[in-house]
PDB file of C-alpha atoms in Angstrom:
ATOM      1  CA  UNK Z  54      32.167 -68.384 124.380  1.00 61.00           C
ATOM      2  CA  UNK Z  55      30.876 -65.062 125.666  1.00 66.00           C
ATOM      3  CA  UNK Z  56      27.579 -63.878 127.072  1.00 75.00           C
ATOM      4  CA  UNK Z  57      25.144 -62.317 124.644  1.00 91.00           C
ATOM      5  CA  UNK Z  58      24.823 -62.219 120.889  1.00 95.00           C
ATOM      6  CA  UNK Z  59      27.467 -63.433 118.444  1.00 95.00           C
ATOM      7  CA  UNK Z  60      27.180 -63.317 114.662  1.00 97.00           C
ATOM      8  CA  UNK Z  61      28.906 -66.373 113.230  1.00 97.00           C
ATOM      9  CA  UNK Z  62      30.420 -66.385 109.766  1.00 98.00           C
ATOM     10  CA  UNK Z  63      29.935 -69.824 108.292  1.00 98.00           C
ATOM     11  CA  UNK Z  64      32.454 -71.476 105.997  1.00 98.00           C
ATOM     12  CA  UNK Z  65      29.985 -70.862 103.150  1.00 97.00           C
ATOM     13  CA  UNK Z  66      30.226 -67.110 103.758  1.00 97.00           C
ATOM     14  CA  UNK Z  67      26.742 -66.592 105.197  1.00 98.00           C
ATOM     15  CA  UNK Z  68      26.104 -65.351 108.734  1.00 98.00           C
ATOM     16  CA  UNK Z  69      24.073 -66.826 111.573  1.00 98.00           C
ATOM     17  CA  UNK Z  70      22.648 -64.994 114.584  1.00 98.00           C
ATOM     18  CA  UNK Z  71      23.482 -66.788 117.855  1.00 98.00           C
ATOM     19  CA  UNK Z  72      22.879 -65.898 121.486  1.00 97.00           C
ATOM     20  CA  UNK Z  73      24.151 -67.458 124.720  1.00 97.00           C
ATOM     21  CA  UNK Z  74      22.952 -66.824 128.283  1.00 97.00           C
ATOM     22  CA  UNK Z  75      24.395 -67.994 131.607  1.00 96.00           C
ATOM     23  CA  UNK Z  76      27.864 -68.565 130.123  1.00 95.00           C
ATOM     24  CA  UNK Z  77      29.861 -71.037 132.174  1.00 94.00           C
ATOM     25  CA  UNK Z  78      26.838 -72.988 133.351  1.00 96.00           C
ATOM     26  CA  UNK Z  79      27.751 -76.563 134.187  1.00 97.00           C
ATOM     27  CA  UNK Z  80      25.069 -77.935 131.849  1.00 98.00           C
ATOM     28  CA  UNK Z  81      25.271 -76.785 128.222  1.00 98.00           C
ATOM     29  CA  UNK Z  82      22.099 -76.702 126.113  1.00 98.00           C
ATOM     30  CA  UNK Z  83      21.918 -75.875 122.392  1.00 98.00           C
ATOM     31  CA  UNK Z  84      18.432 -75.061 121.087  1.00 98.00           C
ATOM     32  CA  UNK Z  85      17.046 -75.740 117.593  1.00 98.00           C
ATOM     33  CA  UNK Z  86      13.905 -73.956 116.472  1.00 96.00           C
ATOM     34  CA  UNK Z  87      11.115 -75.405 114.385  1.00 94.00           C
ATOM     35  CA  UNK Z  88       9.503 -74.384 111.161  1.00 91.00           C
ATOM     36  CA  UNK Z  89      11.397 -75.091 109.015  1.00 94.00           C
ATOM     37  CA  UNK Z  90      12.104 -71.402 108.752  1.00 94.00           C
ATOM     38  CA  UNK Z  91      10.944 -70.430 112.245  1.00 92.00           C
ATOM     39  CA  UNK Z  92      13.196 -68.667 114.730  1.00 94.00           C
ATOM     40  CA  UNK Z  93      14.623 -68.956 118.225  1.00 94.00           C
ATOM     41  CA  UNK Z  94      12.200 -66.690 120.082  1.00 92.00           C
ATOM     42  CA  UNK Z  95      10.301 -69.297 122.108  1.00 92.00           C
ATOM     43  CA  UNK Z  96      13.636 -70.275 123.686  1.00 95.00           C
ATOM     44  CA  UNK Z  97      14.320 -66.780 125.027  1.00 94.00           C
ATOM     45  CA  UNK Z  98      13.073 -67.633 128.540  1.00 95.00           C
ATOM     46  CA  UNK Z  99      14.930 -70.959 128.813  1.00 97.00           C
ATOM     47  CA  UNK Z 100      17.985 -69.478 130.530  1.00 97.00           C
ATOM     48  CA  UNK Z 101      15.776 -67.921 133.225  1.00 97.00           C
ATOM     49  CA  UNK Z 102      13.718 -71.094 133.656  1.00 98.00           C
ATOM     50  CA  UNK Z 103      16.822 -73.318 133.885  1.00 98.00           C
ATOM     51  CA  UNK Z 104      19.188 -71.003 135.752  1.00 97.00           C
ATOM     52  CA  UNK Z 105      18.521 -72.692 139.082  1.00 97.00           C
ATOM     53  CA  UNK Z 106      20.139 -75.894 137.783  1.00 98.00           C
ATOM     54  CA  UNK Z 107      23.045 -73.978 136.172  1.00 98.00           C
ATOM     55  CA  UNK Z 108      22.284 -74.362 132.471  1.00 98.00           C
ATOM     56  CA  UNK Z 109      24.123 -72.403 129.782  1.00 98.00           C
ATOM     57  CA  UNK Z 110      21.585 -71.843 126.991  1.00 98.00           C
ATOM     58  CA  UNK Z 111      22.616 -71.174 123.392  1.00 98.00           C
ATOM     59  CA  UNK Z 112      20.111 -70.364 120.629  1.00 97.00           C
ATOM     60  CA  UNK Z 113      20.573 -69.604 116.963  1.00 98.00           C
ATOM     61  CA  UNK Z 114      18.511 -68.942 113.881  1.00 97.00           C
ATOM     62  CA  UNK Z 115      19.168 -71.418 111.102  1.00 98.00           C
ATOM     63  CA  UNK Z 116      20.222 -70.187 107.665  1.00 98.00           C
ATOM     64  CA  UNK Z 117      17.261 -68.571 105.928  1.00 97.00           C
ATOM     65  CA  UNK Z 118      15.503 -67.671 109.183  1.00 96.00           C
ATOM     66  CA  UNK Z 119      14.576 -64.256 110.550  1.00 94.00           C
ATOM     67  CA  UNK Z 120      17.677 -63.115 112.444  1.00 95.00           C
ATOM     68  CA  UNK Z 121      20.227 -64.863 110.201  1.00 97.00           C
ATOM     69  CA  UNK Z 122      21.201 -64.450 106.563  1.00 98.00           C
ATOM     70  CA  UNK Z 123      18.543 -65.354 104.027  1.00 96.00           C
ATOM     71  CA  UNK Z 124      19.896 -66.670 100.723  1.00 97.00           C
ATOM     72  CA  UNK Z 125      17.939 -65.980  97.569  1.00 97.00           C
ATOM     73  CA  UNK Z 126      15.962 -69.184  97.196  1.00 96.00           C
ATOM     74  CA  UNK Z 127      14.600 -68.146  93.828  1.00 95.00           C
ATOM     75  CA  UNK Z 128      18.034 -69.297  92.648  1.00 97.00           C
ATOM     76  CA  UNK Z 129      18.072 -73.044  92.112  1.00 97.00           C
ATOM     77  CA  UNK Z 130      21.744 -73.261  93.099  1.00 97.00           C
ATOM     78  CA  UNK Z 131      20.831 -72.073  96.613  1.00 97.00           C
ATOM     79  CA  UNK Z 132      17.912 -74.479  96.831  1.00 97.00           C
ATOM     80  CA  UNK Z 133      20.153 -77.369  95.793  1.00 97.00           C
ATOM     81  CA  UNK Z 134      22.925 -76.421  98.208  1.00 97.00           C
ATOM     82  CA  UNK Z 135      21.070 -75.377 101.339  1.00 98.00           C
ATOM     83  CA  UNK Z 136      17.509 -76.724 101.383  1.00 97.00           C
ATOM     84  CA  UNK Z 137      18.503 -80.221 102.401  1.00 97.00           C
ATOM     85  CA  UNK Z 138      18.192 -82.022 105.718  1.00 97.00           C
ATOM     86  CA  UNK Z 139      21.913 -82.866 105.595  1.00 97.00           C
ATOM     87  CA  UNK Z 140      22.833 -79.196 105.282  1.00 98.00           C
ATOM     88  CA  UNK Z 141      20.955 -78.253 108.467  1.00 98.00           C
ATOM     89  CA  UNK Z 142      22.430 -81.222 110.374  1.00 98.00           C
ATOM     90  CA  UNK Z 143      25.950 -80.199 109.382  1.00 98.00           C
ATOM     91  CA  UNK Z 144      25.113 -76.577 110.222  1.00 98.00           C
ATOM     92  CA  UNK Z 145      24.518 -77.656 113.836  1.00 98.00           C
ATOM     93  CA  UNK Z 146      27.983 -79.165 113.946  1.00 98.00           C
ATOM     94  CA  UNK Z 147      29.590 -76.048 112.476  1.00 98.00           C
ATOM     95  CA  UNK Z 148      27.802 -73.846 115.016  1.00 98.00           C
ATOM     96  CA  UNK Z 149      28.940 -76.168 117.805  1.00 98.00           C
ATOM     97  CA  UNK Z 150      32.540 -76.003 116.647  1.00 97.00           C
ATOM     98  CA  UNK Z 151      32.635 -72.244 116.096  1.00 97.00           C
ATOM     99  CA  UNK Z 152      31.086 -71.545 119.505  1.00 96.00           C
ATOM    100  CA  UNK Z 153      33.291 -74.103 121.261  1.00 96.00           C
ATOM    101  CA  UNK Z 154      30.456 -76.185 122.702  1.00 97.00           C
ATOM    102  CA  UNK Z 155      31.127 -79.803 123.709  1.00 96.00           C
ATOM    103  CA  UNK Z 156      29.581 -82.390 126.034  1.00 97.00           C
ATOM    104  CA  UNK Z 157      26.245 -80.697 125.507  1.00 98.00           C
ATOM    105  CA  UNK Z 158      22.523 -81.370 125.276  1.00 98.00           C
ATOM    106  CA  UNK Z 159      20.701 -80.685 122.027  1.00 98.00           C
ATOM    107  CA  UNK Z 160      17.022 -79.765 122.110  1.00 98.00           C
ATOM    108  CA  UNK Z 161      14.901 -79.458 118.995  1.00 98.00           C
ATOM    109  CA  UNK Z 162      11.241 -78.555 118.663  1.00 97.00           C
ATOM    110  CA  UNK Z 163       9.200 -79.851 115.690  1.00 96.00           C
ATOM    111  CA  UNK Z 164      11.480 -79.533 112.609  1.00 97.00           C
ATOM    112  CA  UNK Z 165      14.283 -78.939 115.112  1.00 98.00           C
ATOM    113  CA  UNK Z 166      13.407 -82.312 116.635  1.00 98.00           C
ATOM    114  CA  UNK Z 167      13.904 -83.977 113.261  1.00 98.00           C
ATOM    115  CA  UNK Z 168      17.381 -82.564 112.770  1.00 98.00           C
ATOM    116  CA  UNK Z 169      18.167 -83.332 116.429  1.00 98.00           C
ATOM    117  CA  UNK Z 170      17.571 -87.016 115.704  1.00 98.00           C
ATOM    118  CA  UNK Z 171      19.664 -86.862 112.547  1.00 98.00           C
ATOM    119  CA  UNK Z 172      22.484 -85.060 114.392  1.00 98.00           C
ATOM    120  CA  UNK Z 173      22.479 -87.654 117.185  1.00 98.00           C
ATOM    121  CA  UNK Z 174      22.933 -90.388 114.585  1.00 98.00           C
ATOM    122  CA  UNK Z 175      25.771 -88.570 112.768  1.00 98.00           C
ATOM    123  CA  UNK Z 176      27.654 -86.774 115.579  1.00 98.00           C
ATOM    124  CA  UNK Z 177      26.940 -88.667 118.828  1.00 97.00           C
ATOM    125  CA  UNK Z 178      30.374 -88.235 120.409  1.00 95.00           C
ATOM    126  CA  UNK Z 179      29.752 -84.574 121.230  1.00 94.00           C
ATOM    127  CA  UNK Z 180      26.429 -85.157 122.991  1.00 98.00           C
ATOM    128  CA  UNK Z 181      25.455 -85.843 126.585  1.00 98.00           C
ATOM    129  CA  UNK Z 182      21.785 -86.159 125.640  1.00 98.00           C
ATOM    130  CA  UNK Z 183      19.024 -84.971 123.341  1.00 98.00           C
ATOM    131  CA  UNK Z 184      15.506 -83.652 123.789  1.00 98.00           C
ATOM    132  CA  UNK Z 185      13.021 -84.278 120.964  1.00 98.00           C
ATOM    133  CA  UNK Z 186      10.139 -81.895 121.523  1.00 98.00           C
ATOM    134  CA  UNK Z 187       6.969 -82.476 119.487  1.00 97.00           C
ATOM    135  CA  UNK Z 188       8.457 -84.454 116.619  1.00 98.00           C
ATOM    136  CA  UNK Z 189       8.018 -87.926 115.176  1.00 98.00           C
ATOM    137  CA  UNK Z 190      10.649 -90.111 113.520  1.00 98.00           C
ATOM    138  CA  UNK Z 191       8.611 -90.253 110.312  1.00 98.00           C
ATOM    139  CA  UNK Z 192       6.120 -88.108 108.453  1.00 96.00           C
ATOM    140  CA  UNK Z 193       3.651 -90.845 107.519  1.00 95.00           C
ATOM    141  CA  UNK Z 194       2.341 -91.341 111.072  1.00 96.00           C
ATOM    142  CA  UNK Z 195       2.051 -87.595 111.485  1.00 95.00           C
ATOM    143  CA  UNK Z 196      -0.110 -87.372 108.356  1.00 92.00           C
ATOM    144  CA  UNK Z 197      -2.380 -90.159 109.611  1.00 94.00           C
ATOM    145  CA  UNK Z 198      -2.793 -88.360 112.934  1.00 95.00           C
ATOM    146  CA  UNK Z 199      -3.504 -84.992 111.327  1.00 91.00           C
ATOM    147  CA  UNK Z 200      -6.252 -86.542 109.238  1.00 90.00           C
ATOM    148  CA  UNK Z 201      -7.776 -88.119 112.374  1.00 93.00           C
ATOM    149  CA  UNK Z 202      -7.768 -84.702 114.026  1.00 94.00           C
ATOM    150  CA  UNK Z 203      -9.433 -83.083 111.041  1.00 93.00           C
ATOM    151  CA  UNK Z 204     -12.110 -85.767 110.881  1.00 92.00           C
ATOM    152  CA  UNK Z 205     -12.821 -85.142 114.557  1.00 92.00           C
ATOM    153  CA  UNK Z 206     -12.868 -81.352 114.337  1.00 93.00           C
ATOM    154  CA  UNK Z 207     -14.834 -80.737 111.136  1.00 93.00           C
ATOM    155  CA  UNK Z 208     -18.116 -81.614 109.565  1.00 94.00           C
ATOM    156  CA  UNK Z 209     -18.006 -83.671 106.397  1.00 94.00           C
ATOM    157  CA  UNK Z 210     -18.908 -80.539 104.460  1.00 96.00           C
ATOM    158  CA  UNK Z 211     -15.972 -78.559 105.861  1.00 96.00           C
ATOM    159  CA  UNK Z 212     -13.562 -81.457 105.453  1.00 94.00           C
ATOM    160  CA  UNK Z 213     -14.615 -82.009 101.851  1.00 95.00           C
ATOM    161  CA  UNK Z 214     -14.149 -78.296 101.213  1.00 95.00           C
ATOM    162  CA  UNK Z 215     -10.636 -78.355 102.688  1.00 94.00           C
ATOM    163  CA  UNK Z 216      -9.640 -81.324 100.556  1.00 92.00           C
ATOM    164  CA  UNK Z 217     -11.076 -79.635  97.478  1.00 95.00           C
ATOM    165  CA  UNK Z 218      -8.942 -76.546  98.182  1.00 94.00           C
ATOM    166  CA  UNK Z 219      -5.869 -78.691  98.728  1.00 91.00           C
ATOM    167  CA  UNK Z 220      -6.400 -80.692  95.551  1.00 91.00           C
ATOM    168  CA  UNK Z 221      -6.698 -77.485  93.534  1.00 93.00           C
ATOM    169  CA  UNK Z 222      -3.932 -75.611  95.380  1.00 90.00           C
ATOM    170  CA  UNK Z 223      -6.410 -72.985  96.600  1.00 93.00           C
ATOM    171  CA  UNK Z 224      -4.701 -72.510  99.969  1.00 91.00           C
ATOM    172  CA  UNK Z 225      -5.379 -68.766 100.141  1.00 91.00           C
ATOM    173  CA  UNK Z 226      -9.136 -69.240 100.178  1.00 94.00           C
ATOM    174  CA  UNK Z 227     -10.586 -67.244 103.114  1.00 95.00           C
ATOM    175  CA  UNK Z 228     -12.849 -70.041 104.340  1.00 96.00           C
ATOM    176  CA  UNK Z 229      -9.996 -72.543 104.100  1.00 94.00           C
ATOM    177  CA  UNK Z 230      -7.701 -70.279 106.118  1.00 92.00           C
ATOM    178  CA  UNK Z 231     -10.330 -69.876 108.849  1.00 94.00           C
ATOM    179  CA  UNK Z 232     -10.607 -73.657 109.115  1.00 93.00           C
ATOM    180  CA  UNK Z 233      -6.806 -73.927 109.371  1.00 91.00           C
ATOM    181  CA  UNK Z 234      -6.821 -71.253 112.088  1.00 90.00           C
ATOM    182  CA  UNK Z 235      -9.175 -73.431 114.127  1.00 91.00           C
ATOM    183  CA  UNK Z 236      -6.658 -76.276 114.025  1.00 89.00           C
ATOM    184  CA  UNK Z 237      -3.796 -73.933 114.888  1.00 86.00           C
ATOM    185  CA  UNK Z 238      -5.653 -72.625 117.936  1.00 90.00           C
ATOM    186  CA  UNK Z 239      -6.599 -76.092 119.105  1.00 90.00           C
ATOM    187  CA  UNK Z 240      -3.449 -78.095 118.448  1.00 90.00           C
ATOM    188  CA  UNK Z 241      -0.456 -75.881 117.656  1.00 89.00           C
ATOM    189  CA  UNK Z 242      -0.600 -72.564 119.534  1.00 85.00           C
ATOM    190  CA  UNK Z 243      -3.202 -73.139 122.206  1.00 86.00           C
ATOM    191  CA  UNK Z 244      -2.196 -70.219 124.434  1.00 83.00           C
ATOM    192  CA  UNK Z 245      -1.729 -67.713 121.577  1.00 77.00           C
ATOM    193  CA  UNK Z 246       0.833 -65.389 123.228  1.00 74.00           C
ATOM    194  CA  UNK Z 247       2.104 -62.362 121.280  1.00 71.00           C
ATOM    195  CA  UNK Z 248       5.488 -64.058 120.784  1.00 64.00           C
ATOM    196  CA  UNK Z 249       3.863 -66.821 118.766  1.00 67.00           C
ATOM    197  CA  UNK Z 250       2.040 -64.288 116.618  1.00 68.00           C
ATOM    198  CA  UNK Z 251       5.390 -62.710 115.836  1.00 65.00           C
ATOM    199  CA  UNK Z 252       6.891 -66.134 115.141  1.00 66.00           C
ATOM    200  CA  UNK Z 253       4.190 -66.779 112.559  1.00 67.00           C
ATOM    201  CA  UNK Z 254       4.592 -63.412 110.860  1.00 72.00           C
ATOM    202  CA  UNK Z 255       8.367 -63.762 110.586  1.00 82.00           C
ATOM    203  CA  UNK Z 256       8.551 -67.331 109.264  1.00 86.00           C
ATOM    204  CA  UNK Z 257      10.842 -67.825 106.276  1.00 90.00           C
ATOM    205  CA  UNK Z 258       8.111 -68.860 103.863  1.00 91.00           C
ATOM    206  CA  UNK Z 259      10.505 -69.988 101.123  1.00 94.00           C
ATOM    207  CA  UNK Z 260      12.136 -72.454 103.534  1.00 96.00           C
ATOM    208  CA  UNK Z 261       8.859 -73.512 105.142  1.00 93.00           C
ATOM    209  CA  UNK Z 262       7.052 -74.022 101.854  1.00 93.00           C
ATOM    210  CA  UNK Z 263       9.923 -76.009 100.363  1.00 95.00           C
ATOM    211  CA  UNK Z 264      10.078 -78.527 103.203  1.00 96.00           C
ATOM    212  CA  UNK Z 265       6.555 -78.483 104.635  1.00 92.00           C
ATOM    213  CA  UNK Z 266       4.084 -76.974 102.196  1.00 87.00           C
ATOM    214  CA  UNK Z 267       1.429 -74.320 102.781  1.00 85.00           C
ATOM    215  CA  UNK Z 268       0.518 -75.114 106.414  1.00 82.00           C
ATOM    216  CA  UNK Z 269       1.068 -77.478 109.335  1.00 78.00           C
ATOM    217  CA  UNK Z 270      -1.692 -79.841 108.291  1.00 80.00           C
ATOM    218  CA  UNK Z 271      -0.797 -80.750 104.709  1.00 83.00           C
ATOM    219  CA  UNK Z 272       2.655 -82.071 103.768  1.00 89.00           C
ATOM    220  CA  UNK Z 273       3.405 -81.220 100.153  1.00 89.00           C
ATOM    221  CA  UNK Z 274       7.124 -80.399 100.459  1.00 93.00           C
ATOM    222  CA  UNK Z 275      10.426 -82.229 100.679  1.00 95.00           C
ATOM    223  CA  UNK Z 276       9.674 -83.630 104.156  1.00 95.00           C
ATOM    224  CA  UNK Z 277       7.051 -85.898 102.621  1.00 94.00           C
ATOM    225  CA  UNK Z 278       8.478 -89.392 102.921  1.00 94.00           C
ATOM    226  CA  UNK Z 279      11.043 -88.559 105.624  1.00 97.00           C
ATOM    227  CA  UNK Z 280      11.366 -91.705 107.747  1.00 98.00           C
ATOM    228  CA  UNK Z 281      14.114 -92.845 110.113  1.00 98.00           C
ATOM    229  CA  UNK Z 282      12.095 -95.415 112.061  1.00 98.00           C
ATOM    230  CA  UNK Z 283      14.664 -98.076 111.227  1.00 98.00           C
ATOM    231  CA  UNK Z 284      17.549 -95.886 112.433  1.00 98.00           C
ATOM    232  CA  UNK Z 285      16.517 -94.465 115.803  1.00 98.00           C
ATOM    233  CA  UNK Z 286      17.503 -97.680 117.576  1.00 98.00           C
ATOM    234  CA  UNK Z 287      21.058 -96.480 116.914  1.00 98.00           C
ATOM    235  CA  UNK Z 288      20.660 -93.269 118.918  1.00 98.00           C
ATOM    236  CA  UNK Z 289      23.034 -93.999 121.763  1.00 97.00           C
ATOM    237  CA  UNK Z 290      22.665 -90.981 124.051  1.00 98.00           C
ATOM    238  CA  UNK Z 291      20.058 -90.390 126.773  1.00 98.00           C
ATOM    239  CA  UNK Z 292      16.907 -89.064 125.142  1.00 98.00           C
ATOM    240  CA  UNK Z 293      13.825 -87.216 126.341  1.00 98.00           C
ATOM    241  CA  UNK Z 294      10.821 -87.236 124.019  1.00 98.00           C
ATOM    242  CA  UNK Z 295       8.232 -84.699 125.075  1.00 98.00           C
ATOM    243  CA  UNK Z 296       4.802 -84.054 123.533  1.00 98.00           C
ATOM    244  CA  UNK Z 297       1.820 -81.940 124.402  1.00 97.00           C
ATOM    245  CA  UNK Z 298      -1.257 -84.023 125.179  1.00 96.00           C
ATOM    246  CA  UNK Z 299      -3.365 -82.037 122.732  1.00 94.00           C
ATOM    247  CA  UNK Z 300      -1.106 -81.537 119.749  1.00 95.00           C
ATOM    248  CA  UNK Z 301      -0.535 -82.510 116.141  1.00 93.00           C
ATOM    249  CA  UNK Z 302       1.946 -85.309 116.799  1.00 96.00           C
ATOM    250  CA  UNK Z 303       0.577 -88.777 117.617  1.00 97.00           C
ATOM    251  CA  UNK Z 304       1.307 -89.703 121.226  1.00 97.00           C
ATOM    252  CA  UNK Z 305       1.530 -93.390 120.329  1.00 98.00           C
ATOM    253  CA  UNK Z 306       4.454 -92.553 118.055  1.00 98.00           C
ATOM    254  CA  UNK Z 307       6.270 -90.806 120.893  1.00 98.00           C
ATOM    255  CA  UNK Z 308       5.768 -93.842 123.118  1.00 98.00           C
ATOM    256  CA  UNK Z 309       7.052 -96.167 120.387  1.00 98.00           C
ATOM    257  CA  UNK Z 310      10.100 -93.984 119.853  1.00 98.00           C
ATOM    258  CA  UNK Z 311      10.888 -94.038 123.575  1.00 98.00           C
ATOM    259  CA  UNK Z 312      10.594 -97.831 123.574  1.00 98.00           C
ATOM    260  CA  UNK Z 313      12.885 -98.106 120.523  1.00 98.00           C
ATOM    261  CA  UNK Z 314      15.693 -95.712 121.440  1.00 98.00           C
ATOM    262  CA  UNK Z 315      17.876 -97.604 123.951  1.00 97.00           C
ATOM    263  CA  UNK Z 316      18.027 -94.892 126.642  1.00 97.00           C
ATOM    264  CA  UNK Z 317      14.852 -92.865 126.282  1.00 98.00           C
ATOM    265  CA  UNK Z 318      11.972 -91.447 128.289  1.00 98.00           C
ATOM    266  CA  UNK Z 319       8.587 -90.183 127.088  1.00 98.00           C
ATOM    267  CA  UNK Z 320       6.832 -87.305 128.871  1.00 98.00           C
ATOM    268  CA  UNK Z 321       3.596 -85.518 128.058  1.00 98.00           C
ATOM    269  CA  UNK Z 322       2.327 -82.078 129.015  1.00 97.00           C
ATOM    270  CA  UNK Z 323      -1.377 -81.732 129.919  1.00 96.00           C
ATOM    271  CA  UNK Z 324      -3.242 -78.955 128.091  1.00 94.00           C
ATOM    272  CA  UNK Z 325      -0.221 -78.536 125.833  1.00 95.00           C
ATOM    273  CA  UNK Z 326      -0.283 -78.275 122.081  1.00 94.00           C
ATOM    274  CA  UNK Z 327       2.606 -78.341 119.628  1.00 93.00           C
ATOM    275  CA  UNK Z 328       4.229 -75.441 121.533  1.00 93.00           C
ATOM    276  CA  UNK Z 329       3.701 -76.978 124.957  1.00 95.00           C
ATOM    277  CA  UNK Z 330       6.728 -75.157 126.395  1.00 95.00           C
ATOM    278  CA  UNK Z 331       4.441 -72.106 126.183  1.00 93.00           C
ATOM    279  CA  UNK Z 332       1.033 -73.696 126.744  1.00 94.00           C
ATOM    280  CA  UNK Z 333       1.982 -75.303 130.057  1.00 95.00           C
ATOM    281  CA  UNK Z 334       5.459 -74.092 130.975  1.00 96.00           C
ATOM    282  CA  UNK Z 335       5.570 -75.394 134.586  1.00 97.00           C
ATOM    283  CA  UNK Z 336       5.063 -79.016 133.525  1.00 98.00           C
ATOM    284  CA  UNK Z 337       7.281 -78.735 130.449  1.00 97.00           C
ATOM    285  CA  UNK Z 338      10.217 -77.329 132.396  1.00 98.00           C
ATOM    286  CA  UNK Z 339       9.734 -79.789 135.265  1.00 98.00           C
ATOM    287  CA  UNK Z 340      10.163 -82.653 132.771  1.00 98.00           C
ATOM    288  CA  UNK Z 341      13.170 -80.972 131.162  1.00 98.00           C
ATOM    289  CA  UNK Z 342      14.912 -80.266 134.474  1.00 98.00           C
ATOM    290  CA  UNK Z 343      14.287 -83.788 135.720  1.00 98.00           C
ATOM    291  CA  UNK Z 344      15.828 -85.251 132.577  1.00 98.00           C
ATOM    292  CA  UNK Z 345      18.899 -82.997 132.652  1.00 98.00           C
ATOM    293  CA  UNK Z 346      19.554 -83.623 136.333  1.00 98.00           C
ATOM    294  CA  UNK Z 347      19.011 -87.384 136.048  1.00 98.00           C
ATOM    295  CA  UNK Z 348      21.573 -87.591 133.258  1.00 98.00           C
ATOM    296  CA  UNK Z 349      24.003 -85.323 135.107  1.00 98.00           C
ATOM    297  CA  UNK Z 350      23.665 -87.338 138.300  1.00 96.00           C
ATOM    298  CA  UNK Z 351      23.943 -90.693 136.556  1.00 95.00           C
ATOM    299  CA  UNK Z 352      20.432 -91.734 137.585  1.00 94.00           C
ATOM    300  CA  UNK Z 353      18.730 -91.647 134.177  1.00 92.00           C
TER     301      UNK Z 353
END
């Protein structure tokens, strides 16, 4: 492991962009971005924020994302091989091995939180703990919550119009996009920093559309039906589940998850949306530091 950027060559021949700061830190943290098809950029300040507790921070862009190789997903063979949850879980393990990371904490935001849960179930022996940031253990409860939010935010006329666009696949409609922007500003990217604007403009749309669909508020892709509610009781490592208090994920689901996973804690961030590490960084990082230190000190 060395400080700075390393381009990994995967066994499949593709390349991933990785970056590590504070090499040699006693606590090792590996960061998984959301999307699917997002990138690492909202983790770029984590090393600075966590340096005082001696955390080595490693980030990488998943296959298909902005800084890493992007297979041609117009080819069905690439879709079949790479656009699977299992592929991205195993990719984490290959990155871990190639970078020589062990006894580490895995943090995943949104989509990254889904594959964090799956990794903890498949490869627990390498973990000291996990952080699930803004992610449920199933899509169904997320969909219910999103619809509650939309019913609260919009008039019947606007809501009917949105559903009409969705039923006809008219996602590019200007009025529809303005209504989606309102939800993004209220529940996803509340603080709207330039970094988030760049994150949106660089998303790997082929990956995002395949798994998610057209936007954050309608699931039409392969994630529809994802559900590991009956499995999370088998997550054996210390777990922090952290949500913004004003975001797309249902807080009651986070509380249930924390009650189901044997060694888990639920924390919320006031005034935080789906990217609450940006919306209210002081509270977010206070929760994260407390969790890491409690596990390290044996007081979790």
